[in-house]
Amino acid sequence: MTASCTALAILLFALLAMCVRCTGGVKNYTIKPRVVLPEDYVKEIRPPSRKGQPVSVEFSIYVVDINSINVEDMDFRVDMFVRQKWMESRLDMPNALFEEGDDYVTLPPEFVDNLWQPDPYILNAKVSVSYNMQKLRLRWADADPIMLNPELKLLQYNVGQPLQIEETDGYVPEREANFSRLVLYFRFERQIGHHLIQTFAPSSLVVMLSWFSFWIGLDAIPGRVTLLVTSMLTLVTMFTGLKSDIPPVAYVKALDLWMAGCMVFVFAALGEFVVVKVLEVRYQREKSHRGVNLPRLLPMRIQAMEKSPCMSAWDVESGSAGQQSGQQAQASSAAASRRSSVGSVLRMRGRPLLQTSWRDHTTGREKVLWREIDRHSRTIFPAFFLLFVVFYWPILLLKKS
């Protein structure tokens, strides 16, 4: 049994030796940096160029996604691929590296770490180093410098086309030098559908709700006041909430004009209620005043008609009774004369500047001013709001286009 174990161990050792020999005979070749890079290559030194000329680096960007748009701080987050292209004349590329028909070689990412790379200076970055304009010049690619992902979709915005790009230079105080600069402007256009649901439709309904007060009588003052004040407070709350969705700017925005117009219409409805209430109080006062004076005038008319059967009530009111009766008026008592003179003075007063009621010549019915204002407001307010909408939307859409 010991001999068999020894033979088995010898057999396993022989097999292991064969495996090691076979493994050692296979070699895995790969491109080493020194195959392409010369011995004197230093990656910290920029590629050689004409005397006094900077190295030109060509940029192109492919935007993959845009998110985290904060309109209050005016910043956003963008995921993109940045492609840099420059001429490196120090590389030694053997022909054996190129496949038949190809004029380029794709190297592994680890190989790039041994090459010189430009350091773009990013504004507002925490760490950035770069070359100044005398050593490095940045420029946009000639063909398609900016490309957007065709499947890019934003929730509340559309990316405006075309994107604006610039090649400028600027002085950096902390580096005390001028640096080449590439500028890319993203233009975001708000989607109108979001604000149609969140702003325009609710505010329009609140304005229409304020019109219901024109059908509520003045006997229900708490209900009418509550409706109008609630509508005004609702618009103010909506207007305050919009400030968190839009940046604070110095100019007047289209949303500001819309909300201001809606608040004006609701405030006008509240002012209309105050006017009709004042007119209604005045009408009731004049009505009660006429009721007090009527019993004093009526006995005078009856007494004058009894003394002169040919005299009418109209003659008594117009004061012609004195001219027609003559001696009969002088024979009346002193108290009746005083009442008649007071009545004539009241009737000779001029009409007030604003009549609270009048008689319709066609129907003969009494019309009250505050009721007529409420009745006409039911059509005037919707007509003016429709006119405001007709002027607002075409101007907004034309300016946007």
Short mmCIF file of C-alpha atoms in Angstrom, two decimals:
data_model
loop_
_atom_site.label_atom_id
_atom_site.label_comp_id
_atom_site.label_asym_id
_atom_site.label_seq_id
_atom_site.Cartn_x
_atom_site.Cartn_y
_atom_site.Cartn_z
CA MET A 1 0.00 0.00 0.00
CA THR A 2 2.91 2.32 0.67
CA ALA A 3 4.46 1.52 -2.71
CA SER A 4 1.20 2.30 -4.52
CA CYS A 5 0.91 5.70 -2.72
CA THR A 6 4.49 6.53 -3.69
CA ALA A 7 3.79 5.67 -7.33
CA LEU A 8 0.66 7.84 -7.31
CA ALA A 9 2.57 10.79 -5.89
CA ILE A 10 5.29 10.41 -8.56
CA LEU A 11 2.61 10.36 -11.28
CA LEU A 12 0.96 13.55 -9.97
CA PHE A 13 4.33 15.31 -9.75
CA ALA A 14 5.08 14.37 -13.36
CA LEU A 15 1.73 15.70 -14.55
CA LEU A 16 2.27 18.98 -12.62
CA ALA A 17 5.71 19.38 -14.17
CA MET A 18 4.23 18.90 -17.65
CA CYS A 19 1.57 21.54 -16.98
CA VAL A 20 4.15 24.02 -15.78
CA ARG A 21 6.32 23.36 -18.84
CA CYS A 22 3.36 23.82 -21.18
CA THR A 23 2.27 27.01 -19.43
CA GLY A 24 5.72 28.49 -19.50
CA GLY A 25 5.97 27.90 -23.21
CA VAL A 26 2.91 30.11 -24.06
CA LYS A 27 3.60 33.89 -24.24
CA ASN A 28 0.85 36.61 -24.20
CA TYR A 29 2.02 39.57 -26.28
CA THR A 30 0.53 43.06 -25.85
CA ILE A 31 1.36 46.56 -26.98
CA LYS A 32 3.64 48.17 -24.46
CA PRO A 33 3.86 51.97 -24.20
CA ARG A 34 7.50 51.97 -25.24
CA VAL A 35 6.59 50.32 -28.54
CA VAL A 36 4.72 53.49 -29.56
CA LEU A 37 6.41 56.08 -27.36
CA PRO A 38 10.08 56.87 -27.83
CA GLU A 39 12.55 56.64 -24.99
CA ASP A 40 12.76 60.43 -24.59
CA TYR A 41 8.97 60.97 -24.50
CA VAL A 42 7.81 63.06 -21.55
CA LYS A 43 4.03 63.25 -21.12
CA GLU A 44 4.22 66.43 -19.01
CA ILE A 45 5.55 68.41 -22.03
CA ARG A 46 3.12 69.50 -24.73
CA PRO A 47 3.63 68.37 -28.34
CA PRO A 48 6.06 70.43 -30.39
CA SER A 49 4.66 73.18 -32.60
CA ARG A 50 5.90 76.05 -34.68
CA LYS A 51 7.82 78.66 -32.77
CA GLY A 52 5.43 81.00 -31.02
CA GLN A 53 2.34 79.00 -32.07
CA PRO A 54 0.08 77.23 -29.54
CA VAL A 55 -1.05 73.63 -29.80
CA SER A 56 -4.52 73.48 -31.36
CA VAL A 57 -7.04 71.20 -29.66
CA GLU A 58 -10.34 70.47 -31.38
CA PHE A 59 -13.43 69.83 -29.24
CA SER A 60 -16.75 68.14 -29.91
CA ILE A 61 -19.48 67.25 -27.41
CA TYR A 62 -22.20 64.61 -27.41
CA VAL A 63 -24.93 65.43 -24.87
CA VAL A 64 -26.48 62.29 -23.40
CA ASP A 65 -28.83 63.63 -20.73
CA ILE A 66 -29.81 66.89 -19.01
CA ASN A 67 -31.40 66.81 -15.57
CA SER A 68 -31.63 68.60 -12.23
CA ILE A 69 -32.62 71.93 -13.79
CA ASN A 70 -32.86 74.54 -11.03
CA VAL A 71 -34.34 77.73 -12.44
CA GLU A 72 -33.99 79.59 -9.17
CA ASP A 73 -30.19 79.15 -9.11
CA MET A 74 -29.94 79.09 -12.94
CA ASP A 75 -27.91 75.86 -13.08
CA PHE A 76 -28.39 72.30 -14.30
CA ARG A 77 -26.60 68.97 -14.61
CA VAL A 78 -25.55 67.54 -17.96
CA ASP A 79 -24.12 64.11 -18.82
CA MET A 80 -21.98 64.28 -21.97
CA PHE A 81 -19.03 62.83 -23.85
CA VAL A 82 -16.24 65.30 -24.62
CA ARG A 83 -14.00 64.45 -27.56
CA GLN A 84 -10.59 66.11 -27.86
CA LYS A 85 -8.45 65.95 -30.97
CA TRP A 86 -4.88 67.22 -31.38
CA MET A 87 -1.73 66.41 -33.34
CA GLU A 88 0.95 64.37 -31.53
CA SER A 89 4.06 64.09 -33.73
CA ARG A 90 6.25 62.32 -31.18
CA LEU A 91 4.57 58.90 -31.48
CA ASP A 92 6.35 56.02 -33.22
CA MET A 93 3.72 53.84 -34.89
CA PRO A 94 5.14 50.71 -36.60
CA ASN A 95 3.29 49.49 -39.66
CA ALA A 96 2.71 46.14 -37.98
CA LEU A 97 0.21 47.79 -35.65
CA PHE A 98 -2.16 48.73 -38.50
CA GLU A 99 -4.53 46.22 -40.00
CA GLU A 100 -4.87 46.00 -43.74
CA GLY A 101 -6.96 48.90 -45.09
CA ASP A 102 -7.03 50.83 -41.78
CA ASP A 103 -5.30 54.11 -41.10
CA TYR A 104 -5.89 54.16 -37.34
CA VAL A 105 -5.22 51.99 -34.31
CA THR A 106 -7.51 51.69 -31.31
CA LEU A 107 -5.43 51.57 -28.15
CA PRO A 108 -6.64 50.47 -24.69
CA PRO A 109 -7.68 53.16 -22.18
CA GLU A 110 -4.68 52.41 -19.99
CA PHE A 111 -2.38 53.50 -22.79
CA VAL A 112 -3.82 57.03 -22.78
CA ASP A 113 -2.47 57.62 -19.27
CA ASN A 114 1.06 57.63 -20.73
CA LEU A 115 0.24 60.35 -23.30
CA TRP A 116 0.20 64.13 -22.97
CA GLN A 117 -3.35 65.40 -22.54
CA PRO A 118 -4.72 68.95 -22.52
CA ASP A 119 -6.18 70.18 -19.28
CA PRO A 120 -9.27 72.28 -20.09
CA TYR A 121 -9.87 75.08 -17.61
CA ILE A 122 -13.44 74.77 -16.31
CA LEU A 123 -14.91 77.90 -14.82
CA ASN A 124 -16.13 77.68 -11.22
CA ALA A 125 -14.39 74.32 -10.79
CA LYS A 126 -12.69 73.48 -7.49
CA VAL A 127 -9.43 72.17 -9.11
CA SER A 128 -8.38 72.91 -12.66
CA VAL A 129 -5.05 73.49 -14.28
CA SER A 130 -4.50 74.47 -17.88
CA TYR A 131 -2.21 76.09 -20.40
CA ASN A 132 -2.58 79.73 -21.33
CA MET A 133 -3.29 81.01 -24.82
CA GLN A 134 0.39 81.10 -25.80
CA LYS A 135 0.70 77.34 -25.34
CA LEU A 136 -2.79 75.97 -26.00
CA ARG A 137 -5.64 77.04 -28.29
CA LEU A 138 -9.12 75.50 -28.04
CA ARG A 139 -11.52 75.46 -30.97
CA TRP A 140 -14.76 73.75 -31.91
CA ALA A 141 -14.79 70.96 -34.45
CA ASP A 142 -15.67 71.92 -37.99
CA ALA A 143 -18.35 69.22 -38.40
CA ASP A 144 -21.07 68.71 -35.76
CA PRO A 145 -19.37 70.25 -32.73
CA ILE A 146 -22.49 69.71 -30.60
CA MET A 147 -24.75 66.68 -30.89
CA LEU A 148 -27.80 65.87 -28.76
CA ASN A 149 -29.11 62.48 -27.89
CA PRO A 150 -32.21 62.01 -30.12
CA GLU A 151 -33.97 60.28 -27.22
CA LEU A 152 -33.36 63.18 -24.83
CA LYS A 153 -36.65 64.18 -23.19
CA LEU A 154 -37.13 66.79 -20.49
CA LEU A 155 -40.16 67.02 -18.21
CA GLN A 156 -40.91 70.75 -18.31
CA TYR A 157 -38.57 72.10 -20.98
CA ASN A 158 -37.51 71.71 -24.58
CA VAL A 159 -33.91 72.20 -25.63
CA GLY A 160 -33.94 75.02 -28.15
CA GLN A 161 -32.19 74.59 -31.47
CA PRO A 162 -29.67 75.50 -32.63
CA LEU A 163 -27.30 75.61 -29.67
CA GLN A 164 -25.05 78.65 -29.62
CA ILE A 165 -21.29 78.12 -29.45
CA GLU A 166 -18.45 80.63 -29.25
CA GLU A 167 -14.65 80.69 -29.25
CA THR A 168 -13.37 83.44 -26.97
CA ASP A 169 -10.54 84.18 -24.60
CA GLY A 170 -10.58 85.56 -21.10
CA TYR A 171 -8.25 86.81 -18.42
CA VAL A 172 -8.05 84.73 -15.23
CA PRO A 173 -6.86 86.90 -12.31
CA GLU A 174 -5.69 84.03 -10.11
CA ARG A 175 -3.49 82.71 -12.93
CA GLU A 176 -2.54 86.16 -14.26
CA ALA A 177 -2.85 85.10 -17.88
CA ASN A 178 -5.26 84.87 -20.79
CA PHE A 179 -6.79 81.48 -21.49
CA SER A 180 -8.54 80.15 -24.56
CA ARG A 181 -12.20 79.55 -23.88
CA LEU A 182 -15.01 77.59 -25.53
CA VAL A 183 -18.55 78.68 -24.67
CA LEU A 184 -21.70 76.63 -25.15
CA TYR A 185 -25.17 78.10 -24.49
CA PHE A 186 -28.07 75.79 -23.72
CA ARG A 187 -31.47 77.32 -24.43
CA PHE A 188 -34.38 75.83 -22.50
CA GLU A 189 -37.93 76.60 -23.57
CA ARG A 190 -40.75 75.95 -21.15
CA GLN A 191 -43.40 73.51 -22.27
CA ILE A 192 -46.70 75.36 -22.41
CA GLY A 193 -48.66 72.24 -21.50
CA HIS A 194 -47.29 72.23 -17.95
CA HIS A 195 -48.45 75.78 -17.24
CA LEU A 196 -51.77 75.23 -19.00
CA ILE A 197 -52.64 72.64 -16.38
CA GLN A 198 -50.90 74.21 -13.39
CA THR A 199 -51.52 77.95 -13.94
CA PHE A 200 -53.70 79.12 -16.82
CA ALA A 201 -56.65 76.75 -16.39
CA PRO A 202 -57.03 77.12 -12.56
CA SER A 203 -56.69 80.91 -12.65
CA SER A 204 -59.31 81.16 -15.42
CA LEU A 205 -61.73 79.09 -13.36
CA VAL A 206 -61.16 81.34 -10.34
CA VAL A 207 -62.00 84.42 -12.43
CA MET A 208 -65.17 82.75 -13.71
CA LEU A 209 -66.06 81.81 -10.15
CA SER A 210 -66.01 85.49 -9.15
CA TRP A 211 -68.70 86.21 -11.77
CA PHE A 212 -71.22 84.13 -9.81
CA SER A 213 -71.47 87.00 -7.33
CA PHE A 214 -73.48 88.98 -9.90
CA TRP A 215 -76.36 86.51 -9.48
CA ILE A 216 -76.27 86.66 -5.67
CA GLY A 217 -78.60 89.26 -4.20
CA LEU A 218 -77.46 91.95 -1.81
CA ASP A 219 -79.46 90.33 0.96
CA ALA A 220 -76.77 87.59 1.05
CA ILE A 221 -73.85 89.91 1.76
CA PRO A 222 -71.68 87.37 3.69
CA GLY A 223 -71.89 84.83 0.86
CA ARG A 224 -71.08 87.37 -1.82
CA VAL A 225 -68.15 88.87 0.08
CA THR A 226 -66.77 85.44 0.97
CA LEU A 227 -66.87 84.34 -2.67
CA LEU A 228 -65.00 87.40 -3.94
CA VAL A 229 -62.41 87.53 -1.16
CA THR A 230 -61.73 83.79 -1.48
CA SER A 231 -61.19 84.17 -5.23
CA MET A 232 -58.72 87.01 -4.66
CA LEU A 233 -56.78 85.09 -2.00
CA THR A 234 -56.63 82.03 -4.25
CA LEU A 235 -55.03 84.04 -7.06
CA VAL A 236 -52.55 85.62 -4.64
CA THR A 237 -51.56 82.16 -3.37
CA MET A 238 -51.09 80.90 -6.93
CA PHE A 239 -49.01 83.93 -7.84
CA THR A 240 -46.81 83.41 -4.78
CA GLY A 241 -46.30 79.75 -5.66
CA LEU A 242 -45.12 80.67 -9.15
CA LYS A 243 -42.16 82.56 -7.72
CA SER A 244 -40.53 79.28 -6.70
CA ASP A 245 -40.81 77.90 -10.26
CA ILE A 246 -39.43 80.88 -12.16
CA PRO A 247 -36.20 82.80 -11.62
CA PRO A 248 -36.34 86.33 -10.18
CA VAL A 249 -35.67 88.63 -13.12
CA ALA A 250 -35.93 92.39 -13.61
CA TYR A 251 -38.28 92.33 -16.59
CA VAL A 252 -41.99 91.51 -16.73
CA LYS A 253 -42.76 87.94 -17.71
CA ALA A 254 -45.75 86.60 -19.61
CA LEU A 255 -46.97 84.75 -16.51
CA ASP A 256 -46.84 87.99 -14.54
CA LEU A 257 -49.12 89.69 -17.09
CA TRP A 258 -51.59 86.81 -16.98
CA MET A 259 -51.80 86.64 -13.20
CA ALA A 260 -52.02 90.43 -12.94
CA GLY A 261 -54.89 90.46 -15.46
CA CYS A 262 -56.79 87.78 -13.54
CA MET A 263 -56.34 89.65 -10.27
CA VAL A 264 -57.59 92.87 -11.89
CA PHE A 265 -60.81 91.15 -13.01
CA VAL A 266 -61.47 89.68 -9.55
CA PHE A 267 -60.69 93.02 -7.90
CA ALA A 268 -63.07 94.75 -10.34
CA ALA A 269 -65.83 92.31 -9.33
CA LEU A 270 -65.15 93.16 -5.69
CA GLY A 271 -65.29 96.88 -6.51
CA GLU A 272 -68.56 96.36 -8.37
CA PHE A 273 -70.07 94.85 -5.24
CA VAL A 274 -69.06 97.90 -3.18
CA VAL A 275 -70.62 100.23 -5.75
CA VAL A 276 -73.94 98.40 -5.96
CA LYS A 277 -74.13 98.15 -2.17
CA VAL A 278 -73.69 101.92 -1.81
CA LEU A 279 -76.34 102.52 -4.49
CA GLU A 280 -78.70 100.06 -2.84
CA VAL A 281 -78.39 101.87 0.53
CA ARG A 282 -79.05 105.20 -1.19
CA TYR A 283 -82.05 103.76 -3.01
CA GLN A 284 -83.57 102.48 0.21
CA ARG A 285 -83.01 105.86 1.86
CA GLU A 286 -84.72 107.73 -0.97
CA LYS A 287 -87.55 105.25 -1.01
CA SER A 288 -88.19 105.68 2.70
CA HIS A 289 -87.98 109.48 2.26
CA ARG A 290 -90.65 109.39 -0.43
CA GLY A 291 -92.84 107.27 1.80
CA VAL A 292 -92.64 109.89 4.61
CA ASN A 293 -93.53 112.85 2.32
CA LEU A 294 -96.42 111.10 0.58
CA PRO A 295 -98.96 111.32 3.49
CA ARG A 296 -98.36 115.09 3.76
CA LEU A 297 -98.99 115.81 0.08
CA LEU A 298 -101.96 113.51 -0.36
CA PRO A 299 -104.41 115.44 1.94
CA MET A 300 -103.47 118.68 0.16
CA ARG A 301 -104.38 117.19 -3.21
CA ILE A 302 -107.70 115.80 -1.91
CA GLN A 303 -108.67 119.07 -0.22
CA ALA A 304 -107.86 121.13 -3.32
CA MET A 305 -109.87 118.79 -5.55
CA GLU A 306 -112.90 119.02 -3.21
CA LYS A 307 -112.88 122.82 -3.36
CA SER A 308 -112.36 122.93 -7.12
CA PRO A 309 -113.83 119.90 -8.89
CA CYS A 310 -112.32 121.00 -12.21
CA MET A 311 -108.80 120.77 -10.82
CA SER A 312 -106.72 117.63 -11.34
CA ALA A 313 -104.00 116.12 -9.23
CA TRP A 314 -101.46 117.14 -11.87
CA ASP A 315 -102.50 120.76 -11.49
CA VAL A 316 -101.92 120.49 -7.77
CA GLU A 317 -98.36 119.08 -8.21
CA SER A 318 -97.33 121.56 -10.91
CA GLY A 319 -98.34 124.54 -8.83
CA SER A 320 -100.92 125.79 -11.38
CA ALA A 321 -103.64 125.30 -8.84
CA GLY A 322 -102.82 128.68 -7.38
CA GLN A 323 -103.34 130.37 -10.76
CA GLN A 324 -106.62 128.56 -11.52
CA SER A 325 -108.35 128.66 -8.14
CA GLY A 326 -107.31 132.17 -7.12
CA GLN A 327 -109.64 133.03 -4.27
CA GLN A 328 -109.98 129.39 -3.15
CA ALA A 329 -106.26 129.12 -2.35
CA GLN A 330 -106.35 132.38 -0.36
CA ALA A 331 -109.27 131.11 1.68
CA SER A 332 -107.42 127.98 2.80
CA SER A 333 -106.01 127.81 6.27
CA ALA A 334 -102.52 129.08 7.13
CA ALA A 335 -101.31 125.61 8.06
CA ALA A 336 -102.38 124.16 4.71
CA SER A 337 -100.62 127.03 2.92
CA ARG A 338 -97.39 126.32 4.74
CA ARG A 339 -97.55 122.61 3.86
CA SER A 340 -98.25 123.48 0.22
CA SER A 341 -95.32 125.88 0.03
CA VAL A 342 -92.95 123.32 1.55
CA GLY A 343 -94.16 120.69 -0.91
CA SER A 344 -93.61 122.99 -3.88
CA VAL A 345 -90.07 123.79 -2.71
CA LEU A 346 -89.28 120.08 -2.53
CA ARG A 347 -90.68 119.54 -6.02
CA MET A 348 -88.78 122.47 -7.48
CA ARG A 349 -85.43 121.11 -6.49
CA GLY A 350 -83.25 119.92 -9.37
CA ARG A 351 -82.65 116.28 -10.16
CA PRO A 352 -79.68 114.56 -8.41
CA LEU A 353 -76.52 113.82 -10.36
CA LEU A 354 -77.12 110.05 -10.16
CA GLN A 355 -80.63 108.64 -10.13
CA THR A 356 -80.98 105.43 -8.17
CA SER A 357 -84.26 104.54 -9.90
CA TRP A 358 -86.44 105.64 -12.82
CA ARG A 359 -89.54 104.67 -14.78
CA ASP A 360 -89.24 102.80 -18.05
CA HIS A 361 -91.21 104.74 -20.70
CA THR A 362 -92.13 101.61 -22.63
CA THR A 363 -93.20 99.26 -19.84
CA GLY A 364 -93.86 101.74 -17.05
CA ARG A 365 -91.96 99.60 -14.58
CA GLU A 366 -89.51 100.97 -12.09
CA LYS A 367 -85.83 100.25 -12.79
CA VAL A 368 -83.29 100.32 -9.98
CA LEU A 369 -79.72 101.35 -10.79
CA TRP A 370 -77.88 98.78 -8.68
CA ARG A 371 -79.92 95.95 -10.14
CA GLU A 372 -79.16 97.16 -13.67
CA ILE A 373 -75.44 97.27 -12.87
CA ASP A 374 -75.52 93.67 -11.64
CA ARG A 375 -77.48 92.60 -14.72
CA HIS A 376 -75.09 94.24 -17.19
CA SER A 377 -72.01 93.00 -15.31
CA ARG A 378 -73.05 89.43 -16.12
CA THR A 379 -72.19 90.09 -19.77
CA ILE A 380 -69.60 92.89 -19.56
CA PHE A 381 -67.12 91.04 -17.35
CA PRO A 382 -67.03 87.84 -19.49
CA ALA A 383 -66.77 89.93 -22.66
CA PHE A 384 -63.77 91.89 -21.41
CA PHE A 385 -62.06 88.74 -20.10
CA LEU A 386 -62.55 87.07 -23.49
CA LEU A 387 -61.04 90.15 -25.13
CA PHE A 388 -58.06 89.91 -22.78
CA VAL A 389 -57.53 86.24 -23.71
CA VAL A 390 -57.83 86.99 -27.43
CA PHE A 391 -55.09 89.62 -27.22
CA TYR A 392 -52.86 87.72 -24.77
CA TRP A 393 -52.38 84.35 -26.48
CA PRO A 394 -51.58 85.51 -30.04
CA ILE A 395 -48.99 87.99 -28.73
CA LEU A 396 -47.44 85.28 -26.52
CA LEU A 397 -47.24 82.67 -29.29
CA LEU A 398 -45.92 85.14 -31.86
CA LYS A 399 -43.23 86.36 -29.49
CA LYS A 400 -42.22 82.79 -28.68
CA SER A 401 -41.90 81.86 -32.36
#
